[in-house]
PDB file of C-alpha atoms in Angstrom:
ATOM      1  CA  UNK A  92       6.263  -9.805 -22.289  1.00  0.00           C
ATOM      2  CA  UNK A  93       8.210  -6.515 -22.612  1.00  0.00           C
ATOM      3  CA  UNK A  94       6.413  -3.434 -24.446  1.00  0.00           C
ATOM      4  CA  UNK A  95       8.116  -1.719 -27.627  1.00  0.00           C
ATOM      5  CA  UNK A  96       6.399   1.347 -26.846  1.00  0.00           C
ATOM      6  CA  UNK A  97       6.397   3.021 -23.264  1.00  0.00           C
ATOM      7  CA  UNK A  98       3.153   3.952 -21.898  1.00  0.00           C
ATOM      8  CA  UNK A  99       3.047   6.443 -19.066  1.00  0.00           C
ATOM      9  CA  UNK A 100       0.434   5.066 -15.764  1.00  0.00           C
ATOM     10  CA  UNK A 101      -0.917   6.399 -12.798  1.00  0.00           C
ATOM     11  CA  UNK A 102      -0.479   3.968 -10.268  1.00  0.00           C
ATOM     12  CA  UNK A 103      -2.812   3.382  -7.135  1.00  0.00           C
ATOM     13  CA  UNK A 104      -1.561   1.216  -4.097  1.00  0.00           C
ATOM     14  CA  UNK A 105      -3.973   0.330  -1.886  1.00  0.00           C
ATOM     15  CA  UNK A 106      -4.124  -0.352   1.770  1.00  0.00           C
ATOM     16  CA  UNK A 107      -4.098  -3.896   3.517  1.00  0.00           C
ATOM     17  CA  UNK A 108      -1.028  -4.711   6.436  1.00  0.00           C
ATOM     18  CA  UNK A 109       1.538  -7.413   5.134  1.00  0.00           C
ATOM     19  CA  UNK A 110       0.013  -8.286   1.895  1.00  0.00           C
ATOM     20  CA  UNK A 111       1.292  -4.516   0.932  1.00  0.00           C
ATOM     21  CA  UNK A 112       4.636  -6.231   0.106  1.00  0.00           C
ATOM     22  CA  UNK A 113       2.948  -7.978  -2.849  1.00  0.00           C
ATOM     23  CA  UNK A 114       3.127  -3.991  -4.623  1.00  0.00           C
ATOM     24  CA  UNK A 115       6.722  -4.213  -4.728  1.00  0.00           C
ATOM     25  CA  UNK A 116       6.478  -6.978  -7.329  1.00  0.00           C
ATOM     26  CA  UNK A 117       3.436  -5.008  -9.442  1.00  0.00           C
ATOM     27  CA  UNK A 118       5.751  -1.797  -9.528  1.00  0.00           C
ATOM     28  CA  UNK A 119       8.840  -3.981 -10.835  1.00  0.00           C
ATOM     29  CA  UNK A 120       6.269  -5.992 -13.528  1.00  0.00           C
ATOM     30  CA  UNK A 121       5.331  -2.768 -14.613  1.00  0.00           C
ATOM     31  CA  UNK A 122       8.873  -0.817 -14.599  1.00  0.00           C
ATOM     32  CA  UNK A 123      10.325  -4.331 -16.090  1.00  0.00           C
ATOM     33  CA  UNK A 124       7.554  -4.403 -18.758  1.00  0.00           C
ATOM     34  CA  UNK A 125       8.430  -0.741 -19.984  1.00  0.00           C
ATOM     35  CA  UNK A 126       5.822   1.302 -18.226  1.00  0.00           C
ATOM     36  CA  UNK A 127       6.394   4.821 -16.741  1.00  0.00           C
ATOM     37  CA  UNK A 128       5.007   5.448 -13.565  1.00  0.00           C
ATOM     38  CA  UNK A 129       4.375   8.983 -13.148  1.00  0.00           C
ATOM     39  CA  UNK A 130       1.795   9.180 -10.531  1.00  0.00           C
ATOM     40  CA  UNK A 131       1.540   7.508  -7.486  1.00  0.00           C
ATOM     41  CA  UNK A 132      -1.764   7.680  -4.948  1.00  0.00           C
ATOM     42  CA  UNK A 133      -1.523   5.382  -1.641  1.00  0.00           C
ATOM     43  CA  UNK A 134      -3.458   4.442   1.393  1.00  0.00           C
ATOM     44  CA  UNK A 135      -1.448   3.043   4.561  1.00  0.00           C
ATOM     45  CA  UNK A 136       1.118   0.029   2.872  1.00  0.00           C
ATOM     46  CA  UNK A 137       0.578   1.165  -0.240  1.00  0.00           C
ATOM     47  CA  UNK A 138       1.563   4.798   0.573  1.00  0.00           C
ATOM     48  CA  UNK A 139       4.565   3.248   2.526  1.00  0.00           C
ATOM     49  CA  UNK A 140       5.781   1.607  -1.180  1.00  0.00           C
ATOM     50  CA  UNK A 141       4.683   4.085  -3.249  1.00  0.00           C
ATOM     51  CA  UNK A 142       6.612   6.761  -0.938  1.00  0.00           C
ATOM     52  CA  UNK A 143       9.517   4.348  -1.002  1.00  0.00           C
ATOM     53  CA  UNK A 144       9.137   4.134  -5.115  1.00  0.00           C
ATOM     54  CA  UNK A 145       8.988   7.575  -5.554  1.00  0.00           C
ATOM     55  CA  UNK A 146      11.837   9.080  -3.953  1.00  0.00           C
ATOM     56  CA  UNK A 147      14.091   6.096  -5.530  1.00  0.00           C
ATOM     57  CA  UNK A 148      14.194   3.518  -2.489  1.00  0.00           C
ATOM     58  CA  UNK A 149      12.015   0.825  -3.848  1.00  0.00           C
ATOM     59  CA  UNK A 150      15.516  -1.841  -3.682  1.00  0.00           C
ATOM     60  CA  UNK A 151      16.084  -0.986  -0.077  1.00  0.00           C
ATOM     61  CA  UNK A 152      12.568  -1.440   0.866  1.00  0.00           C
ATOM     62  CA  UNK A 153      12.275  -4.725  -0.917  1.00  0.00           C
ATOM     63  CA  UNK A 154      15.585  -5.889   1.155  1.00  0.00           C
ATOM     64  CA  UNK A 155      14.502  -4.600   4.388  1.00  0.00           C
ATOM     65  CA  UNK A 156      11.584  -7.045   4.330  1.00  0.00           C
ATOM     66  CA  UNK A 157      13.248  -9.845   2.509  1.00  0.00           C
ATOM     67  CA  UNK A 158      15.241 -10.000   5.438  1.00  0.00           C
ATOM     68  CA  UNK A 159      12.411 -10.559   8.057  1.00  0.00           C
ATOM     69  CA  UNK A 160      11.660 -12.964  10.769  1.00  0.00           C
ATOM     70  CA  UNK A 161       8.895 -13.268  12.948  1.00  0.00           C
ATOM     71  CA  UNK A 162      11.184 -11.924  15.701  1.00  0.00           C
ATOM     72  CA  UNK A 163      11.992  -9.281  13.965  1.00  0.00           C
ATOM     73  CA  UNK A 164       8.219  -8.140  12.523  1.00  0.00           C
ATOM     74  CA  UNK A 165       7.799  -7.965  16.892  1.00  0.00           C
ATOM     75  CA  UNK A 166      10.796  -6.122  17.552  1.00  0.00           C
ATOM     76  CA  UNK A 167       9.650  -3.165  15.332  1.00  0.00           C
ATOM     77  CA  UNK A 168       6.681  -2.508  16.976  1.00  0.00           C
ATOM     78  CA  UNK A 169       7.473  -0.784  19.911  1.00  0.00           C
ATOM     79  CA  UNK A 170       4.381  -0.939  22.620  1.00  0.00           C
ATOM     80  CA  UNK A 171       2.688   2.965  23.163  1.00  0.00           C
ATOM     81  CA  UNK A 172       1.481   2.564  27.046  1.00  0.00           C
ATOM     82  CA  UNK A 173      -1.312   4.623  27.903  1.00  0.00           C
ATOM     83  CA  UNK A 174      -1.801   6.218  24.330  1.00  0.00           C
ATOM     84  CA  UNK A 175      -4.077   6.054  21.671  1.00  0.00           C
ATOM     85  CA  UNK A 176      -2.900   2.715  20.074  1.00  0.00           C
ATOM     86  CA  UNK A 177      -0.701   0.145  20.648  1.00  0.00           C
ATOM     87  CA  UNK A 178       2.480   0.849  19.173  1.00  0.00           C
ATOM     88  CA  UNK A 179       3.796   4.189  18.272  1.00  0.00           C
ATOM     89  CA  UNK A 180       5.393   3.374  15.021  1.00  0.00           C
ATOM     90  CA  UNK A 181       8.594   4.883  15.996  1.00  0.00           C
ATOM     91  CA  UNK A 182      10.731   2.229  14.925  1.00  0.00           C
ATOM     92  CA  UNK A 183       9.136   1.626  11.764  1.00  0.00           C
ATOM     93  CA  UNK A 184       9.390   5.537  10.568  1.00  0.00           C
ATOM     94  CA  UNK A 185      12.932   5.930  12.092  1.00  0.00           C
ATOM     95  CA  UNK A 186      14.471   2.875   9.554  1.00  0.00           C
ATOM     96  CA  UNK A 187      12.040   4.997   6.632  1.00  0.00           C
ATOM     97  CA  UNK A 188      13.308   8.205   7.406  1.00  0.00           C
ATOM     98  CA  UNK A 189      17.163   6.714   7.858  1.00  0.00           C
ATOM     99  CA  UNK A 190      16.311   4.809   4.254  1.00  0.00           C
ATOM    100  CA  UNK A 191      14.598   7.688   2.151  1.00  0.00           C
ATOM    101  CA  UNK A 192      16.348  11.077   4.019  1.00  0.00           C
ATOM    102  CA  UNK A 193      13.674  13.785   5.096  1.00  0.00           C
ATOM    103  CA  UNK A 194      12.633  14.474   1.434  1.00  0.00           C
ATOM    104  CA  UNK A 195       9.572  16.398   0.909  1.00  0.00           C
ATOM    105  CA  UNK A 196       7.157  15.219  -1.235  1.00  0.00           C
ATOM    106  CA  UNK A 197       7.144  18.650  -3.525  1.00  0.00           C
ATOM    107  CA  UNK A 198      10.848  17.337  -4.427  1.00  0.00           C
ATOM    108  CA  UNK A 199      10.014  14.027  -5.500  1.00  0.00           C
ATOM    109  CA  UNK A 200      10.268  12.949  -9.351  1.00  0.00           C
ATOM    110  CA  UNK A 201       6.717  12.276  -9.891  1.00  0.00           C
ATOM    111  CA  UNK A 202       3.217  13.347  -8.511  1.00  0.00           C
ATOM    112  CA  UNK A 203       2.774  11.208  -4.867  1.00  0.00           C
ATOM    113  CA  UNK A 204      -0.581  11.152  -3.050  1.00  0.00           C
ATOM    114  CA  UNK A 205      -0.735   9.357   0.877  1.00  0.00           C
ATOM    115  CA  UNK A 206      -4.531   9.126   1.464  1.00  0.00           C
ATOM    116  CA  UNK A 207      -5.174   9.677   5.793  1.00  0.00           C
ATOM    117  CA  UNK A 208      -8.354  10.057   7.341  1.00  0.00           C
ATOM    118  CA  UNK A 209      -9.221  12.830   9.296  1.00  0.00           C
ATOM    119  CA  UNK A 210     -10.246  12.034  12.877  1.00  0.00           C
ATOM    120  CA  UNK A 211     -12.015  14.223  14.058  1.00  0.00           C
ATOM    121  CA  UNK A 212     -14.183  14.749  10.906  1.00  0.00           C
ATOM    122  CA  UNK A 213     -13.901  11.549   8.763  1.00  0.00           C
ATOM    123  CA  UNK A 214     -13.459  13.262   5.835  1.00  0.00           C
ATOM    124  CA  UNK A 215     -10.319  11.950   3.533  1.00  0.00           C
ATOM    125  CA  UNK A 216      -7.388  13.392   3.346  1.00  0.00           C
ATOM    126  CA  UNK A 217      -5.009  14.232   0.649  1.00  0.00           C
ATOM    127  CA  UNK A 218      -1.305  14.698   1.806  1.00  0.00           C
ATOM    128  CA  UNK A 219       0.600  16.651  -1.173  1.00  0.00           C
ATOM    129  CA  UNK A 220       2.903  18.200   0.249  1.00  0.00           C
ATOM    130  CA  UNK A 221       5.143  18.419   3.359  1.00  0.00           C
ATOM    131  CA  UNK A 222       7.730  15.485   4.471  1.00  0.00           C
ATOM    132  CA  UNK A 223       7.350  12.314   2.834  1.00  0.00           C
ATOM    133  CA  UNK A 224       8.073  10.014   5.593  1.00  0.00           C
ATOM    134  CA  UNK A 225       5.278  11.841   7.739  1.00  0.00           C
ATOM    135  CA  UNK A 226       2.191  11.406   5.520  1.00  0.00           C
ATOM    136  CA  UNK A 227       3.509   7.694   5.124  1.00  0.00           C
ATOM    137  CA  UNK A 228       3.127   7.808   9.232  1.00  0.00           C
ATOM    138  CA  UNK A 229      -0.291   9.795   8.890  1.00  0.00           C
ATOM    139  CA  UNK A 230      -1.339   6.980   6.163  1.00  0.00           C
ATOM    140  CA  UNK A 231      -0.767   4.198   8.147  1.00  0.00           C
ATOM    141  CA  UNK A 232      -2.312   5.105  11.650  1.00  0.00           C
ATOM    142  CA  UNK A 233      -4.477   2.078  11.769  1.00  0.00           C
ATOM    143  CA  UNK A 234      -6.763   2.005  14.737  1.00  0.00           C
ATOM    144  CA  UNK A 235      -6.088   0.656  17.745  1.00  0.00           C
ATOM    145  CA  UNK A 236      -2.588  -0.362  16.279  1.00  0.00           C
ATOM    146  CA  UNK A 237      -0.739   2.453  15.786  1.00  0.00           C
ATOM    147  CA  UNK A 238      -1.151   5.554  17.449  1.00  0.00           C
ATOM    148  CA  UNK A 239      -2.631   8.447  15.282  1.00  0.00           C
ATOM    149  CA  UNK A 240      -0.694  11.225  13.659  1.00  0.00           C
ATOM    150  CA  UNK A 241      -0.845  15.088  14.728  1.00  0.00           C
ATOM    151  CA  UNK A 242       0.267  17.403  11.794  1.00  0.00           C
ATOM    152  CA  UNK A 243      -0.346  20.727  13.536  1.00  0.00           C
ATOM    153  CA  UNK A 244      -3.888  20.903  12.305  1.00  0.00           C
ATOM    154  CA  UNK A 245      -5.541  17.801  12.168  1.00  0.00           C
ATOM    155  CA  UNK A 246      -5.170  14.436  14.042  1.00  0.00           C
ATOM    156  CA  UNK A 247      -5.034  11.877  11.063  1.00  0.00           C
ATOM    157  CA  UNK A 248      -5.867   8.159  10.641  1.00  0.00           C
ATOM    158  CA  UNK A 249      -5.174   5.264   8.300  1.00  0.00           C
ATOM    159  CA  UNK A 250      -6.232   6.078   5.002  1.00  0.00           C
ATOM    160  CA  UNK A 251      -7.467   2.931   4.568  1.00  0.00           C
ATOM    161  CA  UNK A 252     -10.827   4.149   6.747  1.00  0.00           C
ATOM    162  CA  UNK A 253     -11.772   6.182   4.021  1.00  0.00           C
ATOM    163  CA  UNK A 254     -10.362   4.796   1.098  1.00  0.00           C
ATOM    164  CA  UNK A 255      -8.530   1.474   0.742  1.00  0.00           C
ATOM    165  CA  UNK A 256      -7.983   1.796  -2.948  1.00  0.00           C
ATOM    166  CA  UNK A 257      -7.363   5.760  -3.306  1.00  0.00           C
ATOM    167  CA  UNK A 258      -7.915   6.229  -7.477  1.00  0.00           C
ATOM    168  CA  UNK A 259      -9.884   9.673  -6.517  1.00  0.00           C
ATOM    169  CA  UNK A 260      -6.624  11.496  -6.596  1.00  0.00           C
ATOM    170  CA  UNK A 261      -5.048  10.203  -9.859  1.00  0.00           C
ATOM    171  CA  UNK A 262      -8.626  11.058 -11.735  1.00  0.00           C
ATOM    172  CA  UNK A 263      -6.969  14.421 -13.150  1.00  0.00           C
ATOM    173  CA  UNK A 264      -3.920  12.935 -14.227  1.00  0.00           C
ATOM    174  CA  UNK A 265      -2.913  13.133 -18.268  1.00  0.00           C
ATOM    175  CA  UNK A 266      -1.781   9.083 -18.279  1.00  0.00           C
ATOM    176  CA  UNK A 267      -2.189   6.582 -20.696  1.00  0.00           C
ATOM    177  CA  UNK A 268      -3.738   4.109 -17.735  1.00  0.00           C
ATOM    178  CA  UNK A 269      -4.596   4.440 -13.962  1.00  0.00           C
ATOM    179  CA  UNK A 270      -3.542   0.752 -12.799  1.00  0.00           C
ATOM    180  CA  UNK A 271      -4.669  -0.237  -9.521  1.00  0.00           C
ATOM    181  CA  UNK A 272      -3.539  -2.568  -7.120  1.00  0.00           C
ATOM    182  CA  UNK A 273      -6.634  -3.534  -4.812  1.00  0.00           C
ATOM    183  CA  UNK A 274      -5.631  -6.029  -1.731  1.00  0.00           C
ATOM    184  CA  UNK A 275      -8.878  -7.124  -0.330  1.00  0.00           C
ATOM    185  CA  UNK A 276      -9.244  -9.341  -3.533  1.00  0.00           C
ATOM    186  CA  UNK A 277     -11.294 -12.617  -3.542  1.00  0.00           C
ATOM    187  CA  UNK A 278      -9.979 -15.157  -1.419  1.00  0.00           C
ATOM    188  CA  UNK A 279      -8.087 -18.170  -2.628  1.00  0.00           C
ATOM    189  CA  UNK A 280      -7.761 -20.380   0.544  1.00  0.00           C
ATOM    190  CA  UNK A 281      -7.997 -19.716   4.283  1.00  0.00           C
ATOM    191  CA  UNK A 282      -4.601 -18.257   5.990  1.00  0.00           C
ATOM    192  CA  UNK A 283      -4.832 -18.575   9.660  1.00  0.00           C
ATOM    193  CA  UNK A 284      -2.598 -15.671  10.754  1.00  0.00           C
ATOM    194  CA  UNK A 285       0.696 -17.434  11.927  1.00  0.00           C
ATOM    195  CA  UNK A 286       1.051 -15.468  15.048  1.00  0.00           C
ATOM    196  CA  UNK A 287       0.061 -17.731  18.067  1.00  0.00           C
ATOM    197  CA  UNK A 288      -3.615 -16.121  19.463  1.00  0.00           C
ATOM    198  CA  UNK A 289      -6.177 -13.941  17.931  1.00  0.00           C
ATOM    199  CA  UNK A 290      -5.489 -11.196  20.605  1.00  0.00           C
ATOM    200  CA  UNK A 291      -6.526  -7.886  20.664  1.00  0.00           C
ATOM    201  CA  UNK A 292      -4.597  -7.138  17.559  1.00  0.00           C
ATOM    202  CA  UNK A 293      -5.608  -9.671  15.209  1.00  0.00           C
ATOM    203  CA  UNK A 294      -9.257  -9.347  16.338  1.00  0.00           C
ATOM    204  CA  UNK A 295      -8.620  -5.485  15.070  1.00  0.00           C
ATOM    205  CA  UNK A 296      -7.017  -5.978  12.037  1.00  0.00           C
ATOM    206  CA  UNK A 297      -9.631  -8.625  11.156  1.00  0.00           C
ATOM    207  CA  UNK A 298     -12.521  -6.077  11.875  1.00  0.00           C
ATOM    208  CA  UNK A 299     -10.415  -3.355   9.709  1.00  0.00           C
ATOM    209  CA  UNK A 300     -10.159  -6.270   6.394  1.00  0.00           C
ATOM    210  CA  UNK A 301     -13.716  -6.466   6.958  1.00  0.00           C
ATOM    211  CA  UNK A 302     -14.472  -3.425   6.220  1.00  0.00           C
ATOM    212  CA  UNK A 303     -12.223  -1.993   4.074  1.00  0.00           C
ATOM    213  CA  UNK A 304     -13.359  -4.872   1.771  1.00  0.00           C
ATOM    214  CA  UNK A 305     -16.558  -3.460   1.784  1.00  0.00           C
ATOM    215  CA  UNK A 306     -15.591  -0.089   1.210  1.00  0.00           C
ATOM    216  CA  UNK A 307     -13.104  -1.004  -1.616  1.00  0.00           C
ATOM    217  CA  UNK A 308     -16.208  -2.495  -3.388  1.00  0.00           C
ATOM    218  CA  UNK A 309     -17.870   0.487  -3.188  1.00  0.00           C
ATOM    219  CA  UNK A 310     -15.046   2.806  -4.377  1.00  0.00           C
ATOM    220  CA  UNK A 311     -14.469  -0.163  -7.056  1.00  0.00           C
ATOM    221  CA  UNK A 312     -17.699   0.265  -8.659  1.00  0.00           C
ATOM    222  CA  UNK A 313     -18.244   4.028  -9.164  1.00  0.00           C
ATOM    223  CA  UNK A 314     -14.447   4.580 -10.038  1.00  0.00           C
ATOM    224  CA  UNK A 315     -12.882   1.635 -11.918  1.00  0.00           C
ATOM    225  CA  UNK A 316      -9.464   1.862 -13.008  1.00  0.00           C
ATOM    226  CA  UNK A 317      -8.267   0.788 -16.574  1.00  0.00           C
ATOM    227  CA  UNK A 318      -6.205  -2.339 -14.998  1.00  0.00           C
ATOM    228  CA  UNK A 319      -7.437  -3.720 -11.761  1.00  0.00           C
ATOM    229  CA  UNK A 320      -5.004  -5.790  -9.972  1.00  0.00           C
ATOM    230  CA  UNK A 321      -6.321  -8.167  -6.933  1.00  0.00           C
ATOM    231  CA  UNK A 322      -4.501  -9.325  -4.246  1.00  0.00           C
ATOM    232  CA  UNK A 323      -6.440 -12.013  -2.297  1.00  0.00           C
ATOM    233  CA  UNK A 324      -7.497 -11.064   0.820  1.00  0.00           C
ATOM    234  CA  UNK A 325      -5.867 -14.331   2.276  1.00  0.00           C
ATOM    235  CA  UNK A 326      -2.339 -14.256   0.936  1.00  0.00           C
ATOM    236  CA  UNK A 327      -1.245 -13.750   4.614  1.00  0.00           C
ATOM    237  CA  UNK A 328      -1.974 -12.541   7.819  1.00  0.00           C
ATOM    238  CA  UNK A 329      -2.025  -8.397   8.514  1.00  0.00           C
ATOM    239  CA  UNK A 330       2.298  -8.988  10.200  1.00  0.00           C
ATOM    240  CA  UNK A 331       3.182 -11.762   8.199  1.00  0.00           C
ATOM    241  CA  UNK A 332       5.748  -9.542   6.410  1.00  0.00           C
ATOM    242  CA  UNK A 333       7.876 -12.687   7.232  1.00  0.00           C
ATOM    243  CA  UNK A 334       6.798 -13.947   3.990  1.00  0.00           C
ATOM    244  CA  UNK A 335       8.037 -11.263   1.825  1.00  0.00           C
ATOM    245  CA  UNK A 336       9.717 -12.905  -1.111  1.00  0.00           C
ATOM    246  CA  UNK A 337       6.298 -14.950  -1.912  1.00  0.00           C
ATOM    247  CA  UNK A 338       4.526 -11.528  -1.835  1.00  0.00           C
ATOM    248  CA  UNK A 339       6.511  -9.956  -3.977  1.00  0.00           C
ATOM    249  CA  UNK A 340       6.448 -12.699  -6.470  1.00  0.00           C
ATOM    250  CA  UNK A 341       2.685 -12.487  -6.544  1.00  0.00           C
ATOM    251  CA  UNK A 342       2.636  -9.158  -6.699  1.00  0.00           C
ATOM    252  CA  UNK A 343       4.646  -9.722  -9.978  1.00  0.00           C
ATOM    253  CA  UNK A 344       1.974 -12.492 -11.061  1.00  0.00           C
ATOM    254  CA  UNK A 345      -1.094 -11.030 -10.706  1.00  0.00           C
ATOM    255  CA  UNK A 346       0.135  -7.503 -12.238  1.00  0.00           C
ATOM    256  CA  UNK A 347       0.992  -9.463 -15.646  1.00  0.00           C
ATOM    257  CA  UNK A 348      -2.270 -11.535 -15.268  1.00  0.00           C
ATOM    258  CA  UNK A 349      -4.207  -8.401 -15.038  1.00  0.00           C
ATOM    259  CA  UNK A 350      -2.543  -7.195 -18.016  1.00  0.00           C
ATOM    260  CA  UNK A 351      -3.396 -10.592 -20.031  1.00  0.00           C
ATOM    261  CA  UNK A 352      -6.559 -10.300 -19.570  1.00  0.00           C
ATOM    262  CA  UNK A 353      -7.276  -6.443 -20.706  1.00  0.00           C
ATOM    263  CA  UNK A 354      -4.907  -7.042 -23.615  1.00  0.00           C
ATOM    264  CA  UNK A 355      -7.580 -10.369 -24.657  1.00  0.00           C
ATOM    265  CA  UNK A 356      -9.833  -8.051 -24.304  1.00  0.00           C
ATOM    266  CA  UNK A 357      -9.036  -5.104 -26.143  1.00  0.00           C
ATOM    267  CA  UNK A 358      -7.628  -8.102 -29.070  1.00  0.00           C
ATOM    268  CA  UNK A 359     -11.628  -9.436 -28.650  1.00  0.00           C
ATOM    269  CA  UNK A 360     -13.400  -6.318 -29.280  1.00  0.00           C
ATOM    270  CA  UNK A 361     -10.848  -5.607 -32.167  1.00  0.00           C
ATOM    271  CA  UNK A 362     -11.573  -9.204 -33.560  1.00  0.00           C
TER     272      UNK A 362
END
């Protein structure tokens, strides 16, 4: 299905634990299919791929997770006693930072947006500038999981609070399409998380799908984006990245089955 004519796209990667993986496929549909990404806006996971994307590490990220076990999803996340959540993230940022080098986001090849929530305020946050691999930390402070992120100025949340499917900050951009990849999409079948109780953690992370589904119907219908892309809210469980290679190949099937069905309907309205 590849494209004789290359069409520049603003690309929004939203938020949603393990089924993030899944935008590692959409990117490579879109790169394979001759698309230009030239903008990038993410909340929590999808500022982690995006990041990765845009500063050229998109390969490294996909192995990291493709070679996942259970064991090893555990192992990264490194328990924050007595603090504000219950892992740090530590481990997680240090095999980022070690992956993409402490690149700032001014230096990167294309416009990148990680979406945080301010919490003290609420508001949403727009992280522009400044190291990479730290908004990606600030974007992915989820609640009760990890701990949250102190820039100087502001202690930050998961963007994902505010704004699970960030197109807001690609509205300005001078592309061809904003294509956006939502993960709270309809749900196919149940997926009992594969960990072994629904602990403290997975009661969480269930409240947080909850509502961000709500909230990314909201965004959804004041701000639609040319190609929506849905990732079923039950593909997996919020630290199944165990199952990486399936989410990346869905990520890759529902990014050309979004495209099918705009290009039937453009051919419709033509006809």
């Amino acid at each position: 299905m590849a494209r004789s004519k290359t069409k520049t796209v603003s690309l929004v990667l939203g938020s949603g634990g393990a089924r993030g993986v899944a935008h590692i496929g959409a990117i490579r549909w879109l790169t394979d299919n001759g698309y230009e990404i030239q903008s990038i806006a993410g909340s929590s996971i999808g500022a982690l791929v995006g990041g990765c994307y845009a500063a050229g590490k998109l390969d490294a990220l996909a192995d990291w997770v493709l070679g996942f076990e259970k064991l090893k999803v555990l192992r990264l996340l490194d328990p924050a006693f007595g603090r504000a959540g219950l892992f740090k993230g530590a481990r997680i940022i240090g095999v980022l930072r070690e992956m993409t080098g402490d690149i700032a986001i001014e230096d990167l090849p294309l416009a990148f947006t990680a979406v945080a929530t301010d919490a003290l305020s609420g508001d949403e946050v727009w992280l522009r500038k400044g190291n990479l691999v730290d908004a990606i930390r600030a974007s992915m402070a989820t609640p009760l999981v990890f701990t949250p992120f102190d820039d100087g100025e502001r202690r930050l949340l998961d963007g994902g609070l505010t704004d699970p499917v960030p197109i807001a900050p690609t509205l300005e951009d001078r592309t061809d399409l904003t294509v956006a990849v939502d993960l709270f999409g309809p749900p196919v079948a149940p997926c009992p998380s594969s960990l072994p109780t629904r602990g403290l953690v997975q009661v969480a992370t269930a409240a947080m799908d909850a509502m961000q589904t709500t909230i990314a119907r909201l965004r959804l219908a004041t701000c639609s984006p040319d190609v929506l892309v849905e990732i079923p809210r039950t593909a997996c469980g919020f630290y199944e990245f165990w199952r990486a290679e399936e989410l990346i190949e869905l990520g890759r099937q529902q990014m050309e089955e979004a495209f099918e069905v705009v290009t039937e309907g453009v051919q419709g309205q033509a006809a």
